[in-house]
Structure formats: structure tokens, C-alpha cells
Amino acid sequence: MTEQRAIEGCKKGDRISQKHLFDAYADNMLLLCMRYVRVVPDAEEVMLNGFYKFLKSIDTFVYNGSGSVGAWMKKIMVNECLMFLRKKKELRIADETYAEQVSTNDDPLMKMNAAEILKLVMQLPTGYRTVFNLYAIEGYSHKEIAAELSITEGTSKSQLSKARVMLQKELQKTGVYDEK
Amino acid sequence: MKSNNEQGLQKKMDTLDTLSAGFVFDKDGAWDKLQSKLEAKPRRKVLPIYWMSAAACLLVMFLVFNNRGAREEHTVATPVIVIQPHKDATGPVATVVTRQSDIAVHVPYVHITKKGTSLKKEGVVATQYKDIPLIKEEVQQTAIPIPDSHPQRMAVAKKKWKVVHINEVVTEEENIKTIVKENRMAGIKFLPRYRNDIPAQETEDNSVSKNLLQFKLN
């Protein structure tokens, strides 16, 4: 079953089509949620809520080739994660203006595999982790992050910079990153 | 503009699956949960009808009892009993007897106890009776209007008489004795008359009435 036919089937309420899409994206979406929520049962709950909303609002979705389903689903999942963090009152970021510049030309994260990166990211505090996830992995701009989290762009930059510093320190401990 | 490193990181994370990340994910179980969530009927919002009806009942009860409390104190009209003397009566007769009674009905109020609600009416009825005076110089009477429902019935003041008490008669014993003597000498049968307009009636024991026997005339 192609992705397009699965989408059409989902619009008709076909369970097999829904199961097909779930099987295709569930793993990836769970890991995405875990990057934000950190606790596995919570991440699973958020992922299921995201899928539920995706399937309920499938009528408004317009298929634009491969990747469009994943992108749309990711957006829903990210919103669900942010909503979950807001409900838990974990997403409190104080306004900051100072942004320490950290070089990203020679990013040591690129030397690590995805599983190691995930573990490192999950160790970050909620504010740093959220901004890092949104900027470095999801590809949001600072402006979009500021609008999404109700913070200033300066705060977003500062949070990202501090997240990078913290990641470098962790990498130094593991010996992956050598400061010159 | 994102750097190449960040774009590469994005792609790297997309390729990750749960198994390689070291997490055990029960995909079938998660699907079952999602399916049950999808099949669940949307819950209708239920209006709190029971609470609303209970509140309405309480409001009505409050208004009813509050309205009762606000009622003015009622005063019951004093009943008037008029006793008319018999046309042949000779003795001292109370011609008009008024039975005065002041009836004040106080507002009943409600005692609400902790267990349930009990209604206890409390009304105080104060009644005063005034004895009939044997002698009345003048009975002040006025026409008492009867409510419109009985327009024909009207208490009418009767003609007033001067009634002499028996004790006052005794004080004039000497005078009466003299009158009796004179009457006997003249061969006139003693018939004391206290009132000129009422004819005296002779009884079996030659007294005018039962009351006259107490006069000590003999």
C-alpha cells in the first residue's frame, strides 16, 4: 500500500490504512516525543494523542508527495509535546539577552550516532532541550521558536548556546570532543 | 540559514528507530490503545440537570418561606354577642352583653433542624373575657359594621335601662318598709316596681321575682 492510498483510506476511516500509517511512523514519532518528554510512558501517551489528532484531522490534509505526511505528523507531535510540557509546567524559560557564541563548524555531534545523540539530548534540562530540539533537529528558526514558546529570540539563542555548551562538556567527559 | 551540521543531524535522527535506540516499544499494544480511542464515541456534554433542579427547588422553598415571614400580623375582628332581654323580663337584666376578645395571631415561623426539616407553627392567641357587669350605668355601644359579605346583619344598639343592684335596694330598706306599711294600711298589695315601663308580675310566693326575695322586706 502506497502512502497516498493509505491517506485516502484514512480519509474514509479505513482501519487497515490507519494501521499502515501507524506502523510506518510510530517508531520515529515515539523517539521524537522522547526527545522532548524524556519519560517513555509519557512519550507514548503523547505520541498516541498526536496520532489520534492526525487521523481525526486527516480530511484537511493535502498530500504533496513523499515526506509531506511525515512533516505534517512531526508538526502535530511537536505541538503535542509542547502542550504536554506546558501542562506539566516544565516549560518555564526566563528571558535572557546574552547569547554566548559557540562554534558549530566542527560539531562533535556529527561524529556520534543517533542513539548516542538522543541519550545526550535527553540529559539536557527541559528549556535547553526544547530549544535545541526545535532548532537543531526540527529545523525551526529562532523567530518560530520564540513565537512557539512565548519567549524572545534572544532567549531562544541564549538557550541554544547554553545547550551546546552543556553538550560539549558532556562530550568532553566521554572523550568524543577535544577542545583545542 | 542552517549549517550543514544541523541538517545532517536532522537526517541522522530521522533514521533512528526504537530498537537501535535501545527502547522496547509495544507497537501492537499502542495500536490497540489508539484503535479503542478512535472507536470511542464522543461524550456528550451532560447538563447538570439534577443540580439545576435541586437549586431551583431550594430557591422556591426560600422564596415561599421568606414570603410567609413578610406577611403582616392579622387581627381577628372581635365577635360581638348581643343578648336581647325578653320582653316580659322584670328583674335586672343585662340587656347587652359584649364579649370582648382580642385575638392576635402571630406569624408562624419555621424551625429548621439539622436532620430534616420540621415545620412548627407557633401562634399565640390571647383572649380576654370581660365579665358581664350586673349594673351598668350606660353601655357604650356603637354600630359595628359587618363585612360586606353580610350586609344585612348589623349590631344595633338597644335602648338603655337603669338597673339597680340588689345591694342598693337593701340600703333603701327603710324607705321600702315604710312604703310597704303604708300600702298594707291602705289595703294595697305590695308590688314593688323598679321600672315604670315594665309591668310587675306576681309570683306564687307573692314576690315579684326570685331576686326580690332577697330584699329582706319582711
mmCIF file of C-alpha atoms in Angstrom:
data_model
loop_
_atom_site.group_PDB
_atom_site.id
_atom_site.type_symbol
_atom_site.label_atom_id
_atom_site.label_comp_id
_atom_site.label_asym_id
_atom_site.label_seq_id
_atom_site.Cartn_x
_atom_site.Cartn_y
_atom_site.Cartn_z
ATOM 1 C CA MET A 1 0.000 0.000 0.000
ATOM 2 C CA THR A 2 1.415 3.337 -1.019
ATOM 3 C CA GLU A 3 1.408 6.300 1.335
ATOM 4 C CA GLN A 4 -1.046 8.197 -0.855
ATOM 5 C CA ARG A 5 -3.546 5.323 -0.898
ATOM 6 C CA ALA A 6 -3.137 4.955 2.833
ATOM 7 C CA ILE A 7 -4.021 8.621 3.252
ATOM 8 C CA GLU A 8 -7.091 8.210 1.059
ATOM 9 C CA GLY A 9 -8.089 5.134 3.038
ATOM 10 C CA CYS A 10 -7.649 7.044 6.308
ATOM 11 C CA LYS A 11 -9.936 9.762 4.987
ATOM 12 C CA LYS A 12 -12.587 7.070 4.535
ATOM 13 C CA GLY A 13 -11.965 5.761 8.026
ATOM 14 C CA ASP A 14 -10.349 2.543 6.850
ATOM 15 C CA ARG A 15 -8.639 0.797 9.776
ATOM 16 C CA ILE A 16 -6.100 -1.032 7.596
ATOM 17 C CA SER A 17 -4.893 2.222 6.100
ATOM 18 C CA GLN A 18 -4.657 3.763 9.520
ATOM 19 C CA LYS A 19 -2.670 0.774 10.777
ATOM 20 C CA HIS A 20 -0.363 1.050 7.779
ATOM 21 C CA LEU A 21 0.494 4.658 8.563
ATOM 22 C CA PHE A 22 0.842 3.901 12.257
ATOM 23 C CA ASP A 23 3.306 1.085 11.589
ATOM 24 C CA ALA A 24 5.293 3.293 9.263
ATOM 25 C CA TYR A 25 5.658 6.287 11.616
ATOM 26 C CA ALA A 26 5.108 5.076 15.179
ATOM 27 C CA ASP A 27 8.808 4.348 15.933
ATOM 28 C CA ASN A 28 10.040 7.621 14.609
ATOM 29 C CA MET A 29 7.332 9.636 16.306
ATOM 30 C CA LEU A 30 7.906 7.918 19.651
ATOM 31 C CA LEU A 31 11.592 8.844 19.529
ATOM 32 C CA LEU A 32 10.657 12.408 18.635
ATOM 33 C CA CYS A 33 8.376 12.578 21.661
ATOM 34 C CA MET A 34 11.046 11.063 23.871
ATOM 35 C CA ARG A 35 13.461 13.832 22.907
ATOM 36 C CA TYR A 36 11.023 16.329 24.380
ATOM 37 C CA VAL A 37 9.208 14.450 27.116
ATOM 38 C CA ARG A 38 12.033 12.124 28.219
ATOM 39 C CA VAL A 39 9.812 9.687 30.179
ATOM 40 C CA VAL A 40 8.877 6.721 27.958
ATOM 41 C CA PRO A 41 5.246 6.145 29.119
ATOM 42 C CA ASP A 42 4.559 9.886 28.847
ATOM 43 C CA ALA A 43 6.154 9.957 25.413
ATOM 44 C CA GLU A 44 3.987 7.030 24.316
ATOM 45 C CA GLU A 45 0.861 8.768 25.554
ATOM 46 C CA VAL A 46 1.799 11.971 23.762
ATOM 47 C CA MET A 47 2.541 10.013 20.589
ATOM 48 C CA LEU A 48 -0.863 8.291 20.697
ATOM 49 C CA ASN A 49 -2.595 11.622 21.236
ATOM 50 C CA GLY A 50 -0.686 13.005 18.264
ATOM 51 C CA PHE A 51 -1.727 10.079 16.061
ATOM 52 C CA TYR A 52 -5.318 10.476 17.185
ATOM 53 C CA LYS A 53 -5.308 14.130 16.187
ATOM 54 C CA PHE A 54 -3.572 13.307 12.926
ATOM 55 C CA LEU A 55 -6.232 10.736 11.985
ATOM 56 C CA LYS A 56 -9.091 12.970 13.108
ATOM 57 C CA SER A 57 -7.865 15.888 11.045
ATOM 58 C CA ILE A 58 -6.795 13.852 8.028
ATOM 59 C CA ASP A 59 -9.584 15.347 5.918
ATOM 60 C CA THR A 60 -7.813 18.691 5.895
ATOM 61 C CA PHE A 61 -4.502 17.164 4.814
ATOM 62 C CA VAL A 62 -3.420 17.531 1.201
ATOM 63 C CA TYR A 63 -0.896 15.003 0.022
ATOM 64 C CA ASN A 64 2.129 16.694 -1.635
ATOM 65 C CA GLY A 65 4.416 13.779 -2.338
ATOM 66 C CA SER A 66 6.511 11.594 -0.061
ATOM 67 C CA GLY A 67 7.702 13.345 3.056
ATOM 68 C CA SER A 68 4.647 15.544 3.380
ATOM 69 C CA VAL A 69 2.920 13.035 5.647
ATOM 70 C CA GLY A 70 5.969 12.743 7.903
ATOM 71 C CA ALA A 71 6.446 16.509 8.063
ATOM 72 C CA TRP A 72 2.809 17.110 8.935
ATOM 73 C CA MET A 73 2.823 14.357 11.519
ATOM 74 C CA LYS A 74 6.026 15.707 13.063
ATOM 75 C CA LYS A 75 4.474 19.117 13.418
ATOM 76 C CA ILE A 76 1.486 17.640 15.206
ATOM 77 C CA MET A 77 3.752 15.603 17.503
ATOM 78 C CA VAL A 78 5.939 18.605 18.364
ATOM 79 C CA ASN A 79 2.847 20.633 19.230
ATOM 80 C CA GLU A 80 1.568 17.792 21.395
ATOM 81 C CA CYS A 81 4.901 17.587 23.208
ATOM 82 C CA LEU A 82 4.985 21.324 23.856
ATOM 83 C CA MET A 83 1.413 21.200 25.093
ATOM 84 C CA PHE A 84 2.289 18.348 27.421
ATOM 85 C CA LEU A 85 5.276 20.263 28.821
ATOM 86 C CA ARG A 86 3.154 23.356 29.315
ATOM 87 C CA LYS A 87 0.550 21.329 31.178
ATOM 88 C CA LYS A 88 3.236 19.876 33.399
ATOM 89 C CA LYS A 89 4.569 23.419 33.892
ATOM 90 C CA GLU A 90 8.025 22.254 32.951
ATOM 91 C CA LEU A 91 8.391 24.750 30.147
ATOM 92 C CA ARG A 92 9.410 27.866 32.027
ATOM 93 C CA ILE A 93 12.159 29.768 30.353
ATOM 94 C CA ALA A 94 13.341 33.050 31.839
ATOM 95 C CA ASP A 95 14.048 35.878 29.420
ATOM 96 C CA GLU A 96 17.717 36.237 28.555
ATOM 97 C CA THR A 97 19.515 38.558 26.179
ATOM 98 C CA TYR A 98 23.085 37.371 26.393
ATOM 99 C CA ALA A 99 23.905 34.682 23.893
ATOM 100 C CA GLU A 100 27.287 33.077 24.160
ATOM 101 C CA GLN A 101 28.663 32.268 20.733
ATOM 102 C CA VAL A 102 29.626 28.652 20.354
ATOM 103 C CA SER A 103 31.333 27.423 17.249
ATOM 104 C CA THR A 104 29.285 24.924 15.297
ATOM 105 C CA ASN A 105 31.638 24.471 12.370
ATOM 106 C CA ASP A 106 33.200 21.377 13.783
ATOM 107 C CA ASP A 107 30.198 19.878 15.529
ATOM 108 C CA PRO A 108 31.300 16.863 17.561
ATOM 109 C CA LEU A 109 27.705 15.564 17.492
ATOM 110 C CA MET A 110 28.239 14.629 13.869
ATOM 111 C CA LYS A 111 30.858 12.145 14.991
ATOM 112 C CA MET A 112 28.272 10.347 17.154
ATOM 113 C CA ASN A 113 25.494 8.018 16.098
ATOM 114 C CA ALA A 114 21.822 8.921 16.517
ATOM 115 C CA ALA A 115 21.272 6.786 19.612
ATOM 116 C CA GLU A 116 24.182 8.472 21.437
ATOM 117 C CA ILE A 117 22.904 11.910 20.432
ATOM 118 C CA LEU A 118 19.463 11.027 21.690
ATOM 119 C CA LYS A 119 20.812 9.981 25.083
ATOM 120 C CA LEU A 120 22.860 13.163 25.371
ATOM 121 C CA VAL A 121 19.943 15.383 24.384
ATOM 122 C CA MET A 122 17.649 13.661 26.889
ATOM 123 C CA GLN A 123 20.065 14.630 29.667
ATOM 124 C CA LEU A 124 19.655 18.353 28.978
ATOM 125 C CA PRO A 125 17.335 20.492 31.132
ATOM 126 C CA THR A 126 13.865 20.989 29.686
ATOM 127 C CA GLY A 127 14.387 24.545 28.421
ATOM 128 C CA TYR A 128 17.738 23.822 26.726
ATOM 129 C CA ARG A 129 16.473 20.512 25.383
ATOM 130 C CA THR A 130 13.324 22.014 23.889
ATOM 131 C CA VAL A 131 15.130 24.853 22.132
ATOM 132 C CA PHE A 132 17.894 22.536 20.923
ATOM 133 C CA ASN A 133 15.365 20.020 19.582
ATOM 134 C CA LEU A 134 13.346 22.675 17.836
ATOM 135 C CA TYR A 135 16.332 24.456 16.303
ATOM 136 C CA ALA A 136 18.952 21.802 15.646
ATOM 137 C CA ILE A 137 16.782 18.764 14.879
ATOM 138 C CA GLU A 138 13.346 20.019 13.796
ATOM 139 C CA GLY A 139 14.794 22.942 11.857
ATOM 140 C CA TYR A 140 12.764 25.780 13.392
ATOM 141 C CA SER A 141 14.163 29.315 13.221
ATOM 142 C CA HIS A 142 14.716 31.363 16.375
ATOM 143 C CA LYS A 143 11.759 33.506 15.395
ATOM 144 C CA GLU A 144 9.498 30.465 15.153
ATOM 145 C CA ILE A 145 10.809 29.107 18.446
ATOM 146 C CA ALA A 146 10.232 32.456 20.133
ATOM 147 C CA ALA A 147 6.643 32.509 18.877
ATOM 148 C CA GLU A 148 6.047 28.888 19.848
ATOM 149 C CA LEU A 149 7.444 29.155 23.373
ATOM 150 C CA SER A 150 6.368 32.770 24.022
ATOM 151 C CA ILE A 151 9.930 33.922 24.578
ATOM 152 C CA THR A 152 12.190 36.424 22.837
ATOM 153 C CA GLU A 153 14.526 35.464 20.014
ATOM 154 C CA GLY A 154 17.456 36.433 22.247
ATOM 155 C CA THR A 155 16.298 33.987 24.866
ATOM 156 C CA SER A 156 15.978 31.276 22.253
ATOM 157 C CA LYS A 157 19.534 31.929 21.050
ATOM 158 C CA SER A 158 20.845 32.001 24.588
ATOM 159 C CA GLN A 159 19.107 28.721 25.457
ATOM 160 C CA LEU A 160 20.506 27.067 22.342
ATOM 161 C CA SER A 161 24.008 28.319 23.095
ATOM 162 C CA LYS A 162 23.859 27.050 26.674
ATOM 163 C CA ALA A 163 22.546 23.715 25.432
ATOM 164 C CA ARG A 164 25.535 23.400 23.095
ATOM 165 C CA VAL A 165 27.996 24.261 25.869
ATOM 166 C CA MET A 166 26.420 21.640 28.096
ATOM 167 C CA LEU A 167 26.549 19.056 25.308
ATOM 168 C CA GLN A 168 30.245 19.822 24.669
ATOM 169 C CA LYS A 169 31.017 19.355 28.335
ATOM 170 C CA GLU A 170 29.265 16.014 28.282
ATOM 171 C CA LEU A 171 31.163 15.039 25.159
ATOM 172 C CA GLN A 172 34.437 16.038 26.807
ATOM 173 C CA LYS A 173 33.641 13.642 29.613
ATOM 174 C CA THR A 174 33.130 10.819 27.134
ATOM 175 C CA GLY A 175 36.245 11.850 25.164
ATOM 176 C CA VAL A 176 34.468 12.479 21.916
ATOM 177 C CA TYR A 177 35.104 16.209 21.932
ATOM 178 C CA ASP A 178 38.652 17.554 22.292
ATOM 179 C CA GLU A 179 38.812 21.283 22.942
ATOM 180 C CA LYS A 180 41.687 22.925 21.054
ATOM 181 C CA MET B 1 20.339 29.594 7.236
ATOM 182 C CA LYS B 2 21.057 26.332 8.926
ATOM 183 C CA SER B 3 24.519 24.911 8.837
ATOM 184 C CA ASN B 4 25.321 21.603 7.167
ATOM 185 C CA ASN B 5 25.940 20.086 10.565
ATOM 186 C CA GLU B 6 22.392 20.839 11.711
ATOM 187 C CA GLN B 7 20.857 19.479 8.534
ATOM 188 C CA GLY B 8 22.966 16.359 8.893
ATOM 189 C CA LEU B 9 21.855 15.975 12.490
ATOM 190 C CA GLN B 10 18.250 16.205 11.380
ATOM 191 C CA LYS B 11 18.687 13.409 8.842
ATOM 192 C CA LYS B 12 20.617 11.302 11.306
ATOM 193 C CA MET B 13 17.828 11.489 13.877
ATOM 194 C CA ASP B 14 15.185 10.589 11.275
ATOM 195 C CA THR B 15 16.891 7.286 10.582
ATOM 196 C CA LEU B 16 16.806 6.225 14.197
ATOM 197 C CA ASP B 17 14.342 3.587 15.319
ATOM 198 C CA THR B 18 13.376 2.462 18.791
ATOM 199 C CA LEU B 19 15.174 -0.826 18.633
ATOM 200 C CA SER B 20 18.519 0.743 17.770
ATOM 201 C CA ALA B 21 17.929 3.429 20.388
ATOM 202 C CA GLY B 22 17.604 0.687 22.973
ATOM 203 C CA PHE B 23 13.908 1.099 23.806
ATOM 204 C CA VAL B 24 11.321 -1.619 23.761
ATOM 205 C CA PHE B 25 8.149 -0.364 22.133
ATOM 206 C CA ASP B 26 4.992 -2.460 22.070
ATOM 207 C CA LYS B 27 3.653 -1.265 18.762
ATOM 208 C CA ASP B 28 0.637 -3.602 18.705
ATOM 209 C CA GLY B 29 -0.379 -2.603 22.188
ATOM 210 C CA ALA B 30 -0.095 1.052 21.275
ATOM 211 C CA TRP B 31 -2.196 0.438 18.156
ATOM 212 C CA ASP B 32 -4.892 -1.265 20.239
ATOM 213 C CA LYS B 33 -4.995 1.751 22.517
ATOM 214 C CA LEU B 34 -5.237 4.087 19.566
ATOM 215 C CA GLN B 35 -7.944 1.979 17.958
ATOM 216 C CA SER B 36 -10.058 1.958 21.103
ATOM 217 C CA LYS B 37 -9.599 5.705 21.305
ATOM 218 C CA LEU B 38 -10.760 6.100 17.725
ATOM 219 C CA GLU B 39 -13.770 3.841 18.233
ATOM 220 C CA ALA B 40 -14.866 5.577 21.404
ATOM 221 C CA LYS B 41 -17.968 7.643 20.874
ATOM 222 C CA PRO B 42 -17.602 11.290 21.645
ATOM 223 C CA ARG B 43 -19.018 12.034 25.054
ATOM 224 C CA ARG B 44 -21.943 14.330 25.058
ATOM 225 C CA LYS B 45 -21.783 17.173 27.395
ATOM 226 C CA VAL B 46 -24.368 16.477 30.037
ATOM 227 C CA LEU B 47 -26.066 19.450 31.517
ATOM 228 C CA PRO B 48 -26.116 19.358 35.299
ATOM 229 C CA ILE B 49 -29.910 18.918 35.290
ATOM 230 C CA TYR B 50 -30.062 17.377 38.741
ATOM 231 C CA TRP B 51 -28.038 20.142 40.273
ATOM 232 C CA MET B 52 -30.073 22.784 38.468
ATOM 233 C CA SER B 53 -33.386 21.279 39.597
ATOM 234 C CA ALA B 54 -32.160 20.998 43.178
ATOM 235 C CA ALA B 55 -31.074 24.617 43.117
ATOM 236 C CA ALA B 56 -34.451 25.665 41.700
ATOM 237 C CA CYS B 57 -36.285 23.753 44.449
ATOM 238 C CA LEU B 58 -34.189 25.396 47.115
ATOM 239 C CA LEU B 59 -34.849 28.795 45.599
ATOM 240 C CA VAL B 60 -38.600 28.196 45.522
ATOM 241 C CA MET B 61 -38.597 26.989 49.140
ATOM 242 C CA PHE B 62 -36.624 30.011 50.191
ATOM 243 C CA LEU B 63 -38.996 32.375 48.420
ATOM 244 C CA VAL B 64 -42.080 30.707 49.889
ATOM 245 C CA PHE B 65 -40.884 30.821 53.476
ATOM 246 C CA ASN B 66 -39.472 34.277 53.069
ATOM 247 C CA ASN B 67 -42.829 35.472 51.771
ATOM 248 C CA ARG B 68 -44.626 33.933 54.750
ATOM 249 C CA GLY B 69 -42.382 35.748 57.140
ATOM 250 C CA ALA B 70 -43.096 39.042 55.482
ATOM 251 C CA ARG B 71 -46.846 38.789 55.993
ATOM 252 C CA GLU B 72 -48.372 41.306 58.301
ATOM 253 C CA GLU B 73 -49.876 40.352 61.613
ATOM 254 C CA HIS B 74 -53.557 39.665 61.281
ATOM 255 C CA THR B 75 -56.069 40.856 63.798
ATOM 256 C CA VAL B 76 -59.266 38.938 64.082
ATOM 257 C CA ALA B 77 -62.332 41.087 64.469
ATOM 258 C CA THR B 78 -63.796 40.912 67.920
ATOM 259 C CA PRO B 79 -67.027 38.988 67.882
ATOM 260 C CA VAL B 80 -69.956 40.717 69.469
ATOM 261 C CA ILE B 81 -72.715 38.763 71.072
ATOM 262 C CA VAL B 82 -75.886 40.677 71.636
ATOM 263 C CA ILE B 83 -78.360 39.269 74.090
ATOM 264 C CA GLN B 84 -81.701 40.880 73.881
ATOM 265 C CA PRO B 85 -83.828 40.840 77.008
ATOM 266 C CA HIS B 86 -87.077 39.041 76.930
ATOM 267 C CA LYS B 87 -89.921 41.394 76.546
ATOM 268 C CA ASP B 88 -91.512 40.165 79.817
ATOM 269 C CA ALA B 89 -88.374 40.240 81.905
ATOM 270 C CA THR B 90 -88.741 42.154 85.170
ATOM 271 C CA GLY B 91 -85.542 41.741 87.096
ATOM 272 C CA PRO B 92 -82.236 43.356 86.485
ATOM 273 C CA VAL B 93 -81.320 42.169 83.102
ATOM 274 C CA ALA B 94 -78.154 42.641 81.289
ATOM 275 C CA THR B 95 -79.527 43.869 78.084
ATOM 276 C CA VAL B 96 -76.408 43.834 76.049
ATOM 277 C CA VAL B 97 -73.507 41.618 76.653
ATOM 278 C CA THR B 98 -70.354 42.215 74.812
ATOM 279 C CA ARG B 99 -67.825 39.576 74.821
ATOM 280 C CA GLN B 100 -64.622 41.249 74.067
ATOM 281 C CA SER B 101 -61.778 39.196 72.891
ATOM 282 C CA ASP B 102 -58.555 40.362 71.468
ATOM 283 C CA ILE B 103 -57.188 37.691 69.292
ATOM 284 C CA ALA B 104 -53.731 38.229 67.967
ATOM 285 C CA VAL B 105 -52.399 35.591 65.717
ATOM 286 C CA HIS B 106 -48.699 35.809 65.465
ATOM 287 C CA VAL B 107 -46.828 34.826 62.430
ATOM 288 C CA PRO B 108 -45.882 31.204 62.373
ATOM 289 C CA TYR B 109 -42.264 30.596 61.760
ATOM 290 C CA VAL B 110 -40.235 27.606 60.901
ATOM 291 C CA HIS B 111 -37.731 25.723 62.928
ATOM 292 C CA ILE B 112 -35.210 24.021 60.718
ATOM 293 C CA THR B 113 -33.310 21.347 62.498
ATOM 294 C CA LYS B 114 -30.193 19.616 61.300
ATOM 295 C CA LYS B 115 -31.926 16.356 60.496
ATOM 296 C CA GLY B 116 -34.635 17.066 58.015
ATOM 297 C CA THR B 117 -36.995 19.929 58.119
ATOM 298 C CA SER B 118 -39.860 20.256 60.522
ATOM 299 C CA LEU B 119 -42.493 22.839 60.462
ATOM 300 C CA LYS B 120 -43.715 24.080 63.793
ATOM 301 C CA LYS B 121 -46.344 26.700 63.867
ATOM 302 C CA GLU B 122 -46.342 28.922 66.821
ATOM 303 C CA GLY B 123 -49.252 31.151 67.342
ATOM 304 C CA VAL B 124 -50.254 32.945 70.460
ATOM 305 C CA VAL B 125 -53.918 33.519 70.957
ATOM 306 C CA ALA B 126 -54.658 35.894 73.714
ATOM 307 C CA THR B 127 -58.271 36.093 74.668
ATOM 308 C CA GLN B 128 -59.705 38.403 77.218
ATOM 309 C CA TYR B 129 -63.170 37.946 78.566
ATOM 310 C CA LYS B 130 -64.881 40.663 80.389
ATOM 311 C CA ASP B 131 -67.465 39.588 82.873
ATOM 312 C CA ILE B 132 -70.896 40.864 82.497
ATOM 313 C CA PRO B 133 -71.445 43.643 84.944
ATOM 314 C CA LEU B 134 -74.636 43.345 86.812
ATOM 315 C CA ILE B 135 -75.145 47.038 86.818
ATOM 316 C CA LYS B 136 -74.142 49.265 84.074
ATOM 317 C CA GLU B 137 -74.832 52.838 84.138
ATOM 318 C CA GLU B 138 -74.549 53.113 80.479
ATOM 319 C CA VAL B 139 -73.323 50.711 77.983
ATOM 320 C CA GLN B 140 -71.414 52.438 75.332
ATOM 321 C CA GLN B 141 -72.269 50.791 72.132
ATOM 322 C CA THR B 142 -71.693 51.731 68.648
ATOM 323 C CA ALA B 143 -72.798 50.213 65.474
ATOM 324 C CA ILE B 144 -70.231 47.691 64.333
ATOM 325 C CA PRO B 145 -70.017 47.369 60.636
ATOM 326 C CA ILE B 146 -70.168 43.845 59.417
ATOM 327 C CA PRO B 147 -68.062 42.993 56.386
ATOM 328 C CA ASP B 148 -69.669 43.358 53.016
ATOM 329 C CA SER B 149 -70.270 39.659 52.737
ATOM 330 C CA HIS B 150 -73.134 40.003 55.279
ATOM 331 C CA PRO B 151 -74.589 43.416 54.702
ATOM 332 C CA GLN B 152 -77.951 42.630 56.329
ATOM 333 C CA ARG B 153 -76.561 41.755 59.732
ATOM 334 C CA MET B 154 -75.814 44.758 61.799
ATOM 335 C CA ALA B 155 -75.468 45.032 65.531
ATOM 336 C CA VAL B 156 -77.877 47.677 66.647
ATOM 337 C CA ALA B 157 -77.669 49.398 69.984
ATOM 338 C CA LYS B 158 -80.677 48.699 72.131
ATOM 339 C CA LYS B 159 -82.456 51.024 74.472
ATOM 340 C CA LYS B 160 -80.610 51.518 77.747
ATOM 341 C CA TRP B 161 -82.064 50.996 81.152
ATOM 342 C CA LYS B 162 -81.007 51.961 84.565
ATOM 343 C CA VAL B 163 -80.642 48.828 86.567
ATOM 344 C CA VAL B 164 -80.487 48.961 90.341
ATOM 345 C CA HIS B 165 -78.368 46.449 92.044
ATOM 346 C CA ILE B 166 -79.778 44.359 94.770
ATOM 347 C CA ASN B 167 -77.338 45.774 97.311
ATOM 348 C CA GLU B 168 -78.526 49.251 96.554
ATOM 349 C CA VAL B 169 -82.046 48.112 97.154
ATOM 350 C CA VAL B 170 -81.084 46.856 100.603
ATOM 351 C CA THR B 171 -79.666 50.218 101.566
ATOM 352 C CA GLU B 172 -83.092 51.694 100.977
ATOM 353 C CA GLU B 173 -84.766 49.134 103.174
ATOM 354 C CA GLU B 174 -86.230 51.670 105.495
ATOM 355 C CA ASN B 175 -87.874 53.527 102.698
ATOM 356 C CA ILE B 176 -89.285 50.324 101.283
ATOM 357 C CA LYS B 177 -90.582 49.223 104.669
ATOM 358 C CA THR B 178 -92.364 52.488 105.011
ATOM 359 C CA ILE B 179 -93.886 52.067 101.620
ATOM 360 C CA VAL B 180 -94.956 48.525 102.454
ATOM 361 C CA LYS B 181 -96.579 49.640 105.722
ATOM 362 C CA GLU B 182 -98.463 52.403 104.040
ATOM 363 C CA ASN B 183 -99.606 50.039 101.349
ATOM 364 C CA ARG B 184 -100.823 47.462 103.873
ATOM 365 C CA MET B 185 -102.701 50.051 105.810
ATOM 366 C CA ALA B 186 -104.320 51.191 102.660
ATOM 367 C CA GLY B 187 -105.121 47.568 101.738
ATOM 368 C CA ILE B 188 -102.888 47.638 98.714
ATOM 369 C CA LYS B 189 -100.960 44.570 97.851
ATOM 370 C CA PHE B 190 -97.261 45.169 97.861
ATOM 371 C CA LEU B 191 -95.871 45.085 94.416
ATOM 372 C CA PRO B 192 -92.565 46.856 94.200
ATOM 373 C CA ARG B 193 -91.884 48.326 90.864
ATOM 374 C CA TYR B 194 -88.463 49.271 89.967
ATOM 375 C CA ARG B 195 -89.126 50.280 86.497
ATOM 376 C CA ASN B 196 -92.143 52.138 85.434
ATOM 377 C CA ASP B 197 -92.313 50.856 81.928
ATOM 378 C CA ILE B 198 -92.171 47.169 82.772
ATOM 379 C CA PRO B 199 -95.248 45.769 84.466
ATOM 380 C CA ALA B 200 -94.577 43.791 87.610
ATOM 381 C CA GLN B 201 -95.522 40.163 87.654
ATOM 382 C CA GLU B 202 -96.750 38.452 90.735
ATOM 383 C CA THR B 203 -95.316 35.081 91.571
ATOM 384 C CA GLU B 204 -96.618 32.253 93.698
ATOM 385 C CA ASP B 205 -94.902 33.432 96.874
ATOM 386 C CA ASN B 206 -96.195 36.950 96.354
ATOM 387 C CA SER B 207 -92.813 38.183 95.301
ATOM 388 C CA VAL B 208 -92.103 39.931 92.117
ATOM 389 C CA SER B 209 -89.253 37.798 91.075
ATOM 390 C CA LYS B 210 -86.722 35.488 92.528
ATOM 391 C CA ASN B 211 -84.329 38.290 93.150
ATOM 392 C CA LEU B 212 -86.824 40.202 95.210
ATOM 393 C CA LEU B 213 -86.872 37.536 97.867
ATOM 394 C CA GLN B 214 -83.516 38.585 98.942
ATOM 395 C CA PHE B 215 -84.560 42.064 99.785
ATOM 396 C CA LYS B 216 -85.378 41.326 103.405
ATOM 397 C CA LEU B 217 -88.560 43.270 103.185
ATOM 398 C CA ASN B 218 -90.477 41.104 105.637
#
